[in-house]
Coordinates of C-alpha atoms in Angstrom, one line a residue:
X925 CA 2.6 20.0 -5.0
X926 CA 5.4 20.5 -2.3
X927 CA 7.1 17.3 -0.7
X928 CA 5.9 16.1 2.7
X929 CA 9.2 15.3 3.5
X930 CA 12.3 17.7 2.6
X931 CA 14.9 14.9 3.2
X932 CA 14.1 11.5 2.0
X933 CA 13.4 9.0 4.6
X934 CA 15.1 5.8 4.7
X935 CA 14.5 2.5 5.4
X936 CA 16.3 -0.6 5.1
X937 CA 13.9 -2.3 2.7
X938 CA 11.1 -0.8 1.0
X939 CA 8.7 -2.7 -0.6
X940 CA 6.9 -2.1 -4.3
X941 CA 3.7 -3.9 -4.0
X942 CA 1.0 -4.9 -1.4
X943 CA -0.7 -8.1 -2.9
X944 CA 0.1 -11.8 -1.5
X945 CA 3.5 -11.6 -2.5
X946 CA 4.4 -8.3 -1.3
X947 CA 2.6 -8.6 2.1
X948 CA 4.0 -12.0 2.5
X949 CA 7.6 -10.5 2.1
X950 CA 6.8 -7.6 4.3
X951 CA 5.9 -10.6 7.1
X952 CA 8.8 -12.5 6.5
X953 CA 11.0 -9.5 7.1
X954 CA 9.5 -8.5 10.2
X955 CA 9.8 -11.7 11.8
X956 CA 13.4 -11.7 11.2
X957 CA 13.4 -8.3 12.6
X958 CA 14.1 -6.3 9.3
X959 CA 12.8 -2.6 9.4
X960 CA 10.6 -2.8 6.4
X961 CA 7.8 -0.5 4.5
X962 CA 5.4 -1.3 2.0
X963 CA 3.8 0.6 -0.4
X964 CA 0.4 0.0 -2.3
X965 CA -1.3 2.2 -4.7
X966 CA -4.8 0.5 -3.9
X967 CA -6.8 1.5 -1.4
X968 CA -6.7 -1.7 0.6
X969 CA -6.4 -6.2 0.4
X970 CA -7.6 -7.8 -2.6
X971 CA -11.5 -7.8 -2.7
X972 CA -11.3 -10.6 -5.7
X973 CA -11.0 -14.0 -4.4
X974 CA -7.9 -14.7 -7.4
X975 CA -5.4 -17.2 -5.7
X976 CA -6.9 -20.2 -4.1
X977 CA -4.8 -23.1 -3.2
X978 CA -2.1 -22.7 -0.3
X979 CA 0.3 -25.3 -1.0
X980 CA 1.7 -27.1 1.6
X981 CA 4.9 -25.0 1.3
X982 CA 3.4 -22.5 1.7
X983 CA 1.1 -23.5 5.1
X984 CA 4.7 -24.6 6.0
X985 CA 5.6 -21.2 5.6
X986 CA 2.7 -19.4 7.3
X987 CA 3.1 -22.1 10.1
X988 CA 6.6 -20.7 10.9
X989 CA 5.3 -17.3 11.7
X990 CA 2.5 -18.2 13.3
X991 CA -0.5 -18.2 11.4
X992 CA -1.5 -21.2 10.3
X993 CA -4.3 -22.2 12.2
X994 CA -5.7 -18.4 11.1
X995 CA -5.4 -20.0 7.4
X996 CA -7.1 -23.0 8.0
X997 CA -9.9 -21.6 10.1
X998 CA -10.4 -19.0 7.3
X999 CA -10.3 -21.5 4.4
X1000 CA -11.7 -25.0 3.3
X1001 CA -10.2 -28.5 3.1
X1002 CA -11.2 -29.3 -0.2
X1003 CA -11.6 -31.2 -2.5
X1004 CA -8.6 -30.1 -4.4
X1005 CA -9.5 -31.9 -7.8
X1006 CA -12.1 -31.0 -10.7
X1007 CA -15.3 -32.8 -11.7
X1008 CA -16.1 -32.5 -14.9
X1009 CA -19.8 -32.5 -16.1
X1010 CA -22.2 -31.6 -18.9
X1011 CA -24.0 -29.5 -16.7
X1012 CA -24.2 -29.0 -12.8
X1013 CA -27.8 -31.1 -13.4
X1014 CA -25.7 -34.4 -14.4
X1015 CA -26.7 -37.2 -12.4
X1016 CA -23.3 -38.2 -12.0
X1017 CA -19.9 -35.7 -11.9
X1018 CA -16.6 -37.5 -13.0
X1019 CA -13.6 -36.7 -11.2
X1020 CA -10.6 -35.7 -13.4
X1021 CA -7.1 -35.3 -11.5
X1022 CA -6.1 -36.5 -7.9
X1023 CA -8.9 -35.3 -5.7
X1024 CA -6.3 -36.6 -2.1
X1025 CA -3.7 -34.5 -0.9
X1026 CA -0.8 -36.5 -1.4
X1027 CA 1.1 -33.5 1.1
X1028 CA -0.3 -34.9 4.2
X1029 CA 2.2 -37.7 5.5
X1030 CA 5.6 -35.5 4.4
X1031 CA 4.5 -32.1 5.9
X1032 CA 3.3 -31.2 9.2
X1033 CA 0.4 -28.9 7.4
X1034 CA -0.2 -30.4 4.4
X1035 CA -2.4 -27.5 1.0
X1036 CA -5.3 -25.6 2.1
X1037 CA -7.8 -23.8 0.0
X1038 CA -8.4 -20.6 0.8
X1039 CA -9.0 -17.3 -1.0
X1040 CA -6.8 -14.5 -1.3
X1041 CA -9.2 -11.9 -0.6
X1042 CA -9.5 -14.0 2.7
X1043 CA -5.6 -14.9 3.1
X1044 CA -4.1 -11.3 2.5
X1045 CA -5.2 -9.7 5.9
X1046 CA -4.4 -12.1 7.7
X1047 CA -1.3 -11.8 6.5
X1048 CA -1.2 -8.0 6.9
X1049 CA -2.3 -8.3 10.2
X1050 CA 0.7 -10.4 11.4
X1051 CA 3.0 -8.8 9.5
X1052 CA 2.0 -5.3 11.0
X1053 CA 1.8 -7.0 14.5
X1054 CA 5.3 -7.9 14.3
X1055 CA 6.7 -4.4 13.1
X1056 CA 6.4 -4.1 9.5
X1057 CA 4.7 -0.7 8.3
X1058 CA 2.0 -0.9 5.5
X1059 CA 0.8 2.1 3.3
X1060 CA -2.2 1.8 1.1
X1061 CA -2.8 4.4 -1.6
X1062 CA 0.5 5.4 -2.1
X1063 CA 2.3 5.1 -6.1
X1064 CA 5.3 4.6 -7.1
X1065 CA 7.0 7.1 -9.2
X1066 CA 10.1 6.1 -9.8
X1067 CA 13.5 5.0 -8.7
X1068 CA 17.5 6.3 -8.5
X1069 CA 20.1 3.4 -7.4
X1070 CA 23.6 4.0 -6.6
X1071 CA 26.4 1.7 -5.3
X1072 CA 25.0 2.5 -1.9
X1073 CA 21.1 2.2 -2.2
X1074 CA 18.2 3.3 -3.7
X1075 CA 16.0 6.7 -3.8
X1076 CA 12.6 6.0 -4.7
X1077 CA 9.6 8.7 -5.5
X1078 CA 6.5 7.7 -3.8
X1079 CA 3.0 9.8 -4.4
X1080 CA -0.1 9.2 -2.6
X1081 CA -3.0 8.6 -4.2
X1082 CA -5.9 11.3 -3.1
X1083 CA -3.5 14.3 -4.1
X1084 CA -2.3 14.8 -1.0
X1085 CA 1.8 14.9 -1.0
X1086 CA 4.5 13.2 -2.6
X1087 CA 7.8 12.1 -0.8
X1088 CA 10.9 10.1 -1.6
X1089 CA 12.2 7.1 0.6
X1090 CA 16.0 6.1 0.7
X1091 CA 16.7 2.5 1.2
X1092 CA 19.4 0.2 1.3
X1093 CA 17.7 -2.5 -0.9
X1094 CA 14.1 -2.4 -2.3
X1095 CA 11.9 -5.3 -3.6
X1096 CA 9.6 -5.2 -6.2
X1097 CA 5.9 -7.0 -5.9
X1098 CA 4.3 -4.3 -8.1
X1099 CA 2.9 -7.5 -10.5
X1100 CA 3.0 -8.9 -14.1
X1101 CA 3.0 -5.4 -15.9
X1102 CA 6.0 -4.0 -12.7
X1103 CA 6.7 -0.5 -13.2
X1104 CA 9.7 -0.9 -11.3
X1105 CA 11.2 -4.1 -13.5
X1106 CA 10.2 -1.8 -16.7
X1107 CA 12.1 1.1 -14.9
X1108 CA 15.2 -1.5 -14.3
X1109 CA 14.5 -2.3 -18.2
X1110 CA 14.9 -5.8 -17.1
X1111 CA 13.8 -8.4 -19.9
X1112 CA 11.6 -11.5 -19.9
X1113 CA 11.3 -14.8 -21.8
X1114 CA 8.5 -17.1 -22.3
X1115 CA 5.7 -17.7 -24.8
X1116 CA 4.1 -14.8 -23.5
X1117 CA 0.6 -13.9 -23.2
X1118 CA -1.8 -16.8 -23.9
X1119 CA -4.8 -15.3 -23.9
X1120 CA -7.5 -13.4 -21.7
X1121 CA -10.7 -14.4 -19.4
X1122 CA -13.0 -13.4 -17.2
X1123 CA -13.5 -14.1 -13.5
X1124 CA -17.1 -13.2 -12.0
X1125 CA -18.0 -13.3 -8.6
X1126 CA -21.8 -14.2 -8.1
X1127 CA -24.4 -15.7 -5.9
X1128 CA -27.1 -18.0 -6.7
X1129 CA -29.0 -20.8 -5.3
X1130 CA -27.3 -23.9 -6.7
X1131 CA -28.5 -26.4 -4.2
X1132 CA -31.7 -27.6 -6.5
X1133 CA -29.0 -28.9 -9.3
X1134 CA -26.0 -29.6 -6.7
X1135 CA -28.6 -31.9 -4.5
X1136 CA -25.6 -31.8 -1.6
X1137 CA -22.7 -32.6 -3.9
X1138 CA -19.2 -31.3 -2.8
X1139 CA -18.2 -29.2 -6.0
X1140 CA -15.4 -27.4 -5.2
X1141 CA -14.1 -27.1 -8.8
X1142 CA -16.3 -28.1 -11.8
X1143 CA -15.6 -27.9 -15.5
X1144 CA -18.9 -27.3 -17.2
X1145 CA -18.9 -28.3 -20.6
X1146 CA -21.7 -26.6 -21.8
X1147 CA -21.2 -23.5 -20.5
X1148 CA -17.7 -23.6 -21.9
X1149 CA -16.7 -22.3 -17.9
X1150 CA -15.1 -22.9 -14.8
X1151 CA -17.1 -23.2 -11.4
X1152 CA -15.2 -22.3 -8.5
X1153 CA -16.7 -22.8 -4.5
X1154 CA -15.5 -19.7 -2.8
X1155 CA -15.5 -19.0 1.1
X1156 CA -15.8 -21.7 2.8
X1157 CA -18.9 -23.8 4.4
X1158 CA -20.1 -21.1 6.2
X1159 CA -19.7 -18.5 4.4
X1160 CA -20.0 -20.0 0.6
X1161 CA -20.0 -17.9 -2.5
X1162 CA -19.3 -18.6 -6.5
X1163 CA -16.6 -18.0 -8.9
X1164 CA -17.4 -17.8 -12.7
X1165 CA -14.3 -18.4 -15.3
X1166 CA -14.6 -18.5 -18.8
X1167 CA -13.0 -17.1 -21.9
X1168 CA -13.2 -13.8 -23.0
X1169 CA -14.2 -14.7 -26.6
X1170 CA -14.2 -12.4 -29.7
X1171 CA -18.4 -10.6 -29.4
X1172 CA -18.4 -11.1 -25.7
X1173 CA -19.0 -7.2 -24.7
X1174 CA -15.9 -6.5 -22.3
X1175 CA -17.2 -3.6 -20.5
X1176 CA -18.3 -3.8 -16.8
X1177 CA -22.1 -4.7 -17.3
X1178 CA -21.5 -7.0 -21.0
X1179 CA -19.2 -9.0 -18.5
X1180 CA -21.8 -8.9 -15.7
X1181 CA -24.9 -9.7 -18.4
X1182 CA -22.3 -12.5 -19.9
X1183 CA -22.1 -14.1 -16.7
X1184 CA -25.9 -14.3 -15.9
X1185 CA -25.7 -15.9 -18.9
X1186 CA -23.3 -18.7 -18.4
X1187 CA -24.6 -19.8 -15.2
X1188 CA -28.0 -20.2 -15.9
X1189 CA -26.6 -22.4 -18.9
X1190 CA -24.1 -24.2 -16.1
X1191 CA -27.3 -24.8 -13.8
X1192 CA -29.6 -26.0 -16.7
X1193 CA -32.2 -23.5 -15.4
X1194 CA -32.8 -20.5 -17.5
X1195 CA -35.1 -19.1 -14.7
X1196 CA -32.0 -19.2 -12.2
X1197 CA -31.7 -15.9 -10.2
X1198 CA -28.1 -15.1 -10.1
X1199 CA -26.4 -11.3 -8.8
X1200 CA -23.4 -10.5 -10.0
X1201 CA -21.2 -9.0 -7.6
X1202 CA -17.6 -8.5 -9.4
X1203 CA -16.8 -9.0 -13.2
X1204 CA -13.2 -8.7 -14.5
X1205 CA -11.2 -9.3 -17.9
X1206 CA -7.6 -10.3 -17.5
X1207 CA -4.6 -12.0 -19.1
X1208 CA -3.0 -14.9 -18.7
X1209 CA 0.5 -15.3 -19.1
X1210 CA 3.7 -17.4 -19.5
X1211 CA 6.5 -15.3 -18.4
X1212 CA 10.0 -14.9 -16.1
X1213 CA 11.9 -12.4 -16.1
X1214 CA 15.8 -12.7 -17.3
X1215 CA 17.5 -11.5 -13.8
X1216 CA 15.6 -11.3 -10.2
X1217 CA 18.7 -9.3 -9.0
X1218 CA 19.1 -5.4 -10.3
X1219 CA 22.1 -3.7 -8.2
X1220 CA 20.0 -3.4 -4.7
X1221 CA 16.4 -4.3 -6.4
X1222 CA 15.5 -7.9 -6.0
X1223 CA 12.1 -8.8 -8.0
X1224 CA 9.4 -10.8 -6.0
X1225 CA 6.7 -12.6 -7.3
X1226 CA 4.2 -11.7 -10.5
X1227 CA 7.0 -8.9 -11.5
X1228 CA 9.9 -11.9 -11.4
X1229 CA 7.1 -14.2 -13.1
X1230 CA 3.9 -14.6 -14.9
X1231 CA 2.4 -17.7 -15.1
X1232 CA -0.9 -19.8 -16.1
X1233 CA -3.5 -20.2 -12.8
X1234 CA -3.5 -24.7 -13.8
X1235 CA -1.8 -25.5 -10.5
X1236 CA -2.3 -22.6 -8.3
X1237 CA 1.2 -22.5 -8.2
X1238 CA 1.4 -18.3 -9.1
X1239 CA 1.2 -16.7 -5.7
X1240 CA 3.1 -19.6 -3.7
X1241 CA 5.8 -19.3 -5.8
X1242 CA 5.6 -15.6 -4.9
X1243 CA 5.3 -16.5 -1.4
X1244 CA 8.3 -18.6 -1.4
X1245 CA 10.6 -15.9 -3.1
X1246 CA 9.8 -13.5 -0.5
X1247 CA 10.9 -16.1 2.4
X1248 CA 13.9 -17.1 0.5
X1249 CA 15.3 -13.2 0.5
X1250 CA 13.9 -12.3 3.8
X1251 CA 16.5 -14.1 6.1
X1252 CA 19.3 -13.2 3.0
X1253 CA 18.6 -9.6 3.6
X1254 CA 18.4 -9.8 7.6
X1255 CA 21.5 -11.0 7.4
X1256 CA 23.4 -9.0 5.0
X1257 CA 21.7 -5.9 6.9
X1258 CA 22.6 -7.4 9.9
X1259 CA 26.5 -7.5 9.0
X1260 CA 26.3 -11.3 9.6
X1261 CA 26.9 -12.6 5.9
X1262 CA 28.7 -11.3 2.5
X1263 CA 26.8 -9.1 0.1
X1264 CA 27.4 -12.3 -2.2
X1265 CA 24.9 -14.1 -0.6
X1266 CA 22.4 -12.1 -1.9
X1267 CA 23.3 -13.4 -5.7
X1268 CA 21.9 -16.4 -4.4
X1269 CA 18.5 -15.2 -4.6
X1270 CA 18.6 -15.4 -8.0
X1271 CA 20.6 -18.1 -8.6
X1272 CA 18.0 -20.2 -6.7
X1273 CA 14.5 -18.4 -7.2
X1274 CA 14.7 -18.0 -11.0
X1275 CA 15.4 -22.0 -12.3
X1276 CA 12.4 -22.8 -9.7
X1277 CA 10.0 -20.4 -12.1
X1278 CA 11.4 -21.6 -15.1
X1279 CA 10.1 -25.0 -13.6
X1280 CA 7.2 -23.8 -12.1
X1281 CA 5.9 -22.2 -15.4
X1282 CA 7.1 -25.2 -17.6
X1283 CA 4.5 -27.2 -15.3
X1284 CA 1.5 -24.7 -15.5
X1285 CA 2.1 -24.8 -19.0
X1286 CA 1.9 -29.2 -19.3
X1287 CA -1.2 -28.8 -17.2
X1288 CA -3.0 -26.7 -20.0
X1289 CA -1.8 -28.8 -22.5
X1290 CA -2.6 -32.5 -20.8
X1291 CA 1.2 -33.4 -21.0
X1292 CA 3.1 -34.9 -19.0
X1293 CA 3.5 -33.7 -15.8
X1294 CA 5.5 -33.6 -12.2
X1295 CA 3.0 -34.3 -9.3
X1296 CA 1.3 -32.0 -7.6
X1297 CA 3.5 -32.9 -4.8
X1298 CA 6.4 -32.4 -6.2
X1299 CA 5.8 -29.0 -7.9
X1300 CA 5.1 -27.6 -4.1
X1301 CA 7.7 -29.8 -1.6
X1302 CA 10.2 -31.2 -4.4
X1303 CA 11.5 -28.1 -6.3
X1304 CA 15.7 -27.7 -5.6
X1305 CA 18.4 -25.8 -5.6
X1306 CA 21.1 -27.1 -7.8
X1307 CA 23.2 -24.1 -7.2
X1308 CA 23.4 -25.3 -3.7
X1309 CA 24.8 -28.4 -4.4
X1310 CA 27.3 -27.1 -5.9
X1311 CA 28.2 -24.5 -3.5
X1312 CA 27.9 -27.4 -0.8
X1313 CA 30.9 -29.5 -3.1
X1314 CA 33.0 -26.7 -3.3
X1315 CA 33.1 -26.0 0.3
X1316 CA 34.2 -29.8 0.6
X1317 CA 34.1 -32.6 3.5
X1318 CA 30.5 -34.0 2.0
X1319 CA 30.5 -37.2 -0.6
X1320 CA 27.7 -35.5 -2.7
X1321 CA 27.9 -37.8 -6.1
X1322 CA 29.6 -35.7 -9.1
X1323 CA 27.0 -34.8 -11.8
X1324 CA 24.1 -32.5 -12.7
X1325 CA 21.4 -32.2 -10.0
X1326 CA 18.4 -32.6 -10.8
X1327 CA 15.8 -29.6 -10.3
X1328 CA 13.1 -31.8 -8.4
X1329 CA 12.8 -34.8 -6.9
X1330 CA 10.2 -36.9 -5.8
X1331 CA 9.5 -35.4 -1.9
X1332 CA 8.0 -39.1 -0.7
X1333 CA 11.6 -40.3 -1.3
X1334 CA 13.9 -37.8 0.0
X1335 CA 17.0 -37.7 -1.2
X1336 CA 19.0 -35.3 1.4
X1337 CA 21.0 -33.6 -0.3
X1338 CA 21.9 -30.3 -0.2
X1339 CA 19.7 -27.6 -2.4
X1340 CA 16.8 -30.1 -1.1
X1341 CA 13.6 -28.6 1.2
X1342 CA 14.8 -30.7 4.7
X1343 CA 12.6 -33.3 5.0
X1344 CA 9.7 -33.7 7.3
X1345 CA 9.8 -36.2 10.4
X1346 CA 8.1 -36.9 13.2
X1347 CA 9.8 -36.0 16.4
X1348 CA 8.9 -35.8 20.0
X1349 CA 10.1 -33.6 22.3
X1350 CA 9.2 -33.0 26.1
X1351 CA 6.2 -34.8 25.7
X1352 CA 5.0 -33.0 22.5
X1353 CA 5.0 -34.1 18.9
X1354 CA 7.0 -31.6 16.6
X1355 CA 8.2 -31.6 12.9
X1356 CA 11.7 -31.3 12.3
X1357 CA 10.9 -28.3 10.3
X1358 CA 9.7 -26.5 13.7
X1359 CA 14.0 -26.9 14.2
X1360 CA 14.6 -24.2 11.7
X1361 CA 14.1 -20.1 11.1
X1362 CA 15.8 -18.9 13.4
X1363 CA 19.6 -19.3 12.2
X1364 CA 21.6 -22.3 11.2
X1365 CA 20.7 -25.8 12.6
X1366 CA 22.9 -28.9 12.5
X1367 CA 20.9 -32.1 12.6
X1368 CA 22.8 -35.2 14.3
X1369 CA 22.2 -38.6 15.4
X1370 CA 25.9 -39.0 16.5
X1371 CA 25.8 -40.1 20.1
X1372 CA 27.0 -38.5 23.2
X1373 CA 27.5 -34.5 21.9
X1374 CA 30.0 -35.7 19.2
X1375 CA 29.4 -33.0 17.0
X1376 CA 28.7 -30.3 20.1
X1377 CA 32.3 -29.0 20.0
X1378 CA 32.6 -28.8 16.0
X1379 CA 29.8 -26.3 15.9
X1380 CA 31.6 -24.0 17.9
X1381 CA 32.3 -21.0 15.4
X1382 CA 36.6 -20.9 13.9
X1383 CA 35.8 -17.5 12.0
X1384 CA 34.7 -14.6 14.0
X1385 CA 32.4 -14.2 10.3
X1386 CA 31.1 -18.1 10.8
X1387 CA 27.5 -18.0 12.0
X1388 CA 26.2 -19.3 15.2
X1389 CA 24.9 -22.9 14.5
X1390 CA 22.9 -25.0 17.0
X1391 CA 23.3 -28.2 17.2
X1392 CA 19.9 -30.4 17.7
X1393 CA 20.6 -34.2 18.5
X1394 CA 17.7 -36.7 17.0
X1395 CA 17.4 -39.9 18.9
X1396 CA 15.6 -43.4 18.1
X1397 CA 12.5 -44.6 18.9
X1398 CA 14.3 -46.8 21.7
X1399 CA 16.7 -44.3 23.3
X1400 CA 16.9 -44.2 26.9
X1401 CA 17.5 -40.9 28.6
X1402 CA 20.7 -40.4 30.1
X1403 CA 21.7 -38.1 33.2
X1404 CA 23.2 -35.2 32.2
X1405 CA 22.2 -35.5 28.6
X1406 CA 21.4 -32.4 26.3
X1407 CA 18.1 -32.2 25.1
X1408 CA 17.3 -34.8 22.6
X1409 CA 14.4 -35.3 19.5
X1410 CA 12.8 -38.6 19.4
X1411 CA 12.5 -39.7 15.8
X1412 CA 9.2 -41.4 16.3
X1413 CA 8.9 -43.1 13.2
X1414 CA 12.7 -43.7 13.1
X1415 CA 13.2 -42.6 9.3
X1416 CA 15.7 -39.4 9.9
X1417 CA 18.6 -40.9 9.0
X1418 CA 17.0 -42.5 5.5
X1419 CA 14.9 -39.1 4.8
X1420 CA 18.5 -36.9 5.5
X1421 CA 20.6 -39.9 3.6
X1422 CA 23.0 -39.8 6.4
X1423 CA 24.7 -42.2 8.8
X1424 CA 24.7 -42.2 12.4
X1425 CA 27.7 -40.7 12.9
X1426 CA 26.8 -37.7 10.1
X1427 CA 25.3 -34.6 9.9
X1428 CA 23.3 -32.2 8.0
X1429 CA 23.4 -28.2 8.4
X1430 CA 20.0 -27.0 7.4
X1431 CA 19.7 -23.1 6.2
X1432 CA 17.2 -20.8 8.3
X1433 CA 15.0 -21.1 5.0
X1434 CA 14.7 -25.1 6.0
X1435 CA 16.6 -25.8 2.9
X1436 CA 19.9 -28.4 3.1
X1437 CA 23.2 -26.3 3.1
X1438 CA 25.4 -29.0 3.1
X1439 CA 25.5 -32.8 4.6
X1440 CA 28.6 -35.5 5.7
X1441 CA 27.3 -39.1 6.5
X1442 CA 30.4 -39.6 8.7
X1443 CA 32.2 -37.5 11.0
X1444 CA 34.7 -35.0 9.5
X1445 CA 36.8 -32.6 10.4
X1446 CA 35.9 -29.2 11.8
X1447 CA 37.5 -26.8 9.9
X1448 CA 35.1 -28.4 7.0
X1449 CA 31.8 -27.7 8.7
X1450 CA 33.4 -23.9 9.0
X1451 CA 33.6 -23.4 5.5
X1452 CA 30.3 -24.9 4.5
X1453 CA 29.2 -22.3 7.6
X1454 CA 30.9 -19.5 5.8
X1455 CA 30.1 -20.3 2.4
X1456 CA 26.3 -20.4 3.1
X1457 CA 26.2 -16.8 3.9
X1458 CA 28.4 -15.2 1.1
X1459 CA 31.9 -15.2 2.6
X1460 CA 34.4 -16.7 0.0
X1461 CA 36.6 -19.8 1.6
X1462 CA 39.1 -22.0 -0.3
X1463 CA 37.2 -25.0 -0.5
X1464 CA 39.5 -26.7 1.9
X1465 CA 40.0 -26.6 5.9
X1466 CA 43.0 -24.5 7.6

């Protein structure tokens, strides 16, 4: 088989991996302008439903590059909880868990439901519309890194060439088994695999038992399954889960026949008709990966960490790597920030699924357990706090941070998400997270444009930050004022933990960089500048 390409061709980031994760990062990339390519061995999107729940950091996400009302239209508001019944004949379902979104008043999207068969071209579709190149049925072979990038071997799938691709940094969303993180020989710790089940897709006329009842998510005690509402209103269709038990027959059709089975136990009704349109074994697992960073490899998603589905927290987690590296690597790429700053990925990503999984793991055993609310919106950074106190001019407290907090109570400080507030702006209603993505922001209450002149760059290396002023309720335009941010509900300063005359400067990932509640010098808000995108400063102003 001869090469389709003689010389390799090269790209600044290649990515392993075409699921949610992968396309996601591919997206993410593009909309920071990053010349990208993704390679996918299958032939297209999922066609399994698999990942459900959007959490609201992840709408958040999706909002930012425009296709959150896509989402929504193409998913289903929920319930979010399970009923629990003997079968779906009981006269009465008990609820079991929060059934409210408890997102809604401290994000401007609040979780959506909606299936990943659904939610991955709509994601492809944006990501390709603003640039990124997609390549289904292609392999990976392998991969050669050197100090000054990486060579990978690429096949495609129907026989019909294989070619390499040079890169200056490549990410891996090739999943829980990752050729490329076995290829890296990069270790993992956790309990490992917990077991495997079965996830059927199948029609059937449930109405007679359901008699109108919202079921979104049912635990059937009888049938020993979960019931899963796929689609949406419109377009409804069923999800089977159970255990893959010890004389269940695991080919194709024992799966299918299996699944006839259950349901007809599940609906009371031996004579239920049901068609079985997908039937799959898999295994569930509790795993993260010792290092997310490999020389100029960067793992995203299932290959950086494996974890149970209780939650739905798997696939957002991946989502969220991808849009923590993606403005990292636009600006390393771009010559903007210090190689260093992309150590942080790891430093920040991998205690977040050491969390994560810890949580899917107290949800299958009924301990105790962080909120759903706090799991998506409350997750932090301790590394950035840290960085933020070395840089100086803040009065973060001395001590351990915390790795979540309780997003209904804000805290502010830095390694936090920025909170969500209500703002109005030229007539229109905003979050303050519509303030960040495209670069640094510096969020003020200070009056007049106190802090206008200290964001004016002292270090031809300090990135551009703009400076957006956030007014009260009762503020009275002024002639000749900058534009100003109404605080509708008058609860920035408490939600930032700042004083009027402070500050915070909020990363383009929306997360707090660093914070001072009164007004400082300048040369301190330079180094927190510098230090938030890799370039080393002495901790103390010039």
């Amino acid at each position: 088989m001869r090469d389709q390409h003689s010389t390799p061709r090269h790209v600044p980031v290649l990515i392993v991996g075409g699921s949610l994760s992968g396309l996601s990062a591919a997206l993410f990339l593009a909309a920071k302008g990053v010349e990208c390519l993704l390679v996918e061995q299958r032939p297209g999107t999922s066609v399994h439903p698999r990942a459900r729940l959007v959490t609201a950091r992840s709408m958040e996400l999706f909002r930012s590059v425009g296709i959150e009302d896509e989402v929504r239209e193409a998913g289903d508001p929920g319930p979010i909880g399970f009923v629990v019944v003997d079968t779906l004949a009981d006269e009465h379902y008990v609820p079991t868990g929060n059934h409210h979104d408890e997102t809604l008043d401290i994000s401007p999207t609040g979780m959506r439901l909606c299936d990943q068969q659904r939610l991955e071209p709509l994601v492809l579709g944006r990501a390709r519309e603003l640039g990124a190149e997609v390549r289904f049925g292609t392999r990976f072979d392998g991969l050669v890194q050197d100090a000054d990038g990486v060579t990978a071997t690429l096949h495609e799938t129907d026989g019909s060439g294989s070619w390499t691709v040079r890169c200056d940094y490549l990410l891996a969303a090739d999943g829980i088994r990752s050729p490329v993180r076995e290829a890296l020989g990069v270790g993992r710790h956790g309990p490992g695999a917990l077991g495997r089940s079965v996830s059927a897709i199948f029609d059937a006329d449930l109405e007679p038992v359901i008699r109108g009842r919202r079921a979104m998510a049912v635990i059937v005690k009888k049938a020993g399954a979960f019931l899963f509402a796929r689609g949406n209103s419109e377009s409804r269709m069923w999800q089977l889960g159970f255990p893959l038990f010890e004389g269940i027959d695991p080919s194709e059709e024992g799966l299918r026949e299996s699944t006839r089975a259950l349901v007809r136990v599940a609906a009371d009704d031996p004579g239920t008709e049901v068609t079985v349109h997908s039937a799959m074994a898999w295994e569930s697992a509790a795993l993260v990966a010792d290092r997310f960073r490999s020389g100029r490899v960067f793992l995203v998603g299932d290959s950086a960490h494996a974890m149970p589905p209780a939650g739905g927290f798997g696939g957002n987690t991946g989502v969220q790597d991808g849009h923590n590296l993606a403005w990292k690597l636009a600006a390393v790429l771009a010559g903007t920030a210090g190689e260093a700053l992309l150590d942080t990925y790891d430093a920040e990503r991998r205690p977040v699924a050491d969390y994560t999984v810890q949580e899917t793991l107290a949800r299958i055993g009924q301990s105790s357990a962080e909120s759903r609310a706090t799991v998506q919106l409350g997750y932090c950074y301790p590394s950035l706090l840290a960085a933020a106190r070395e840089c100086g001019g803040s009065d973060e407290p001395a001590g351990d941070a915390a790795v979540s907090e309780d997003p209904h109570r804000p805290s502010g400080r830095p390694g936090t998400r920025a909170p969500h507030v209500v703002l109005e702006h030229e007539g229109r209603r905003i979050s303050a997270l519509d303030l960040f993505g495209d670069g640094f922001v510096l969020l003020t209450a200070a009056p007049g444009g106190a802090w206008d002149s200290a964001a004016e760059p002292l270090d031809a290396r300090e990135p551009a930050v703009t400076v957006r002023r956030i007014v009260g309720p009762q503020h009275r335009a002024v002639p000749g004022e900058g534009p100003v941010y109404v605080d509708v509900e008058g609860s920035f300063l408490s939600s930032y933990g700042i004083s009027l005359e402070g500050a915070v400067l909020v990363r383009p990932d929306g997360f707090i960089g660093w914070r001072t509640s009164e007004e400082c010098a300048r040369e301190w808000l330079s180094a927190a500048a510098l230090g938030l995108i890799g370039h080393t400063t002495s901790g103390t102003p010039r």
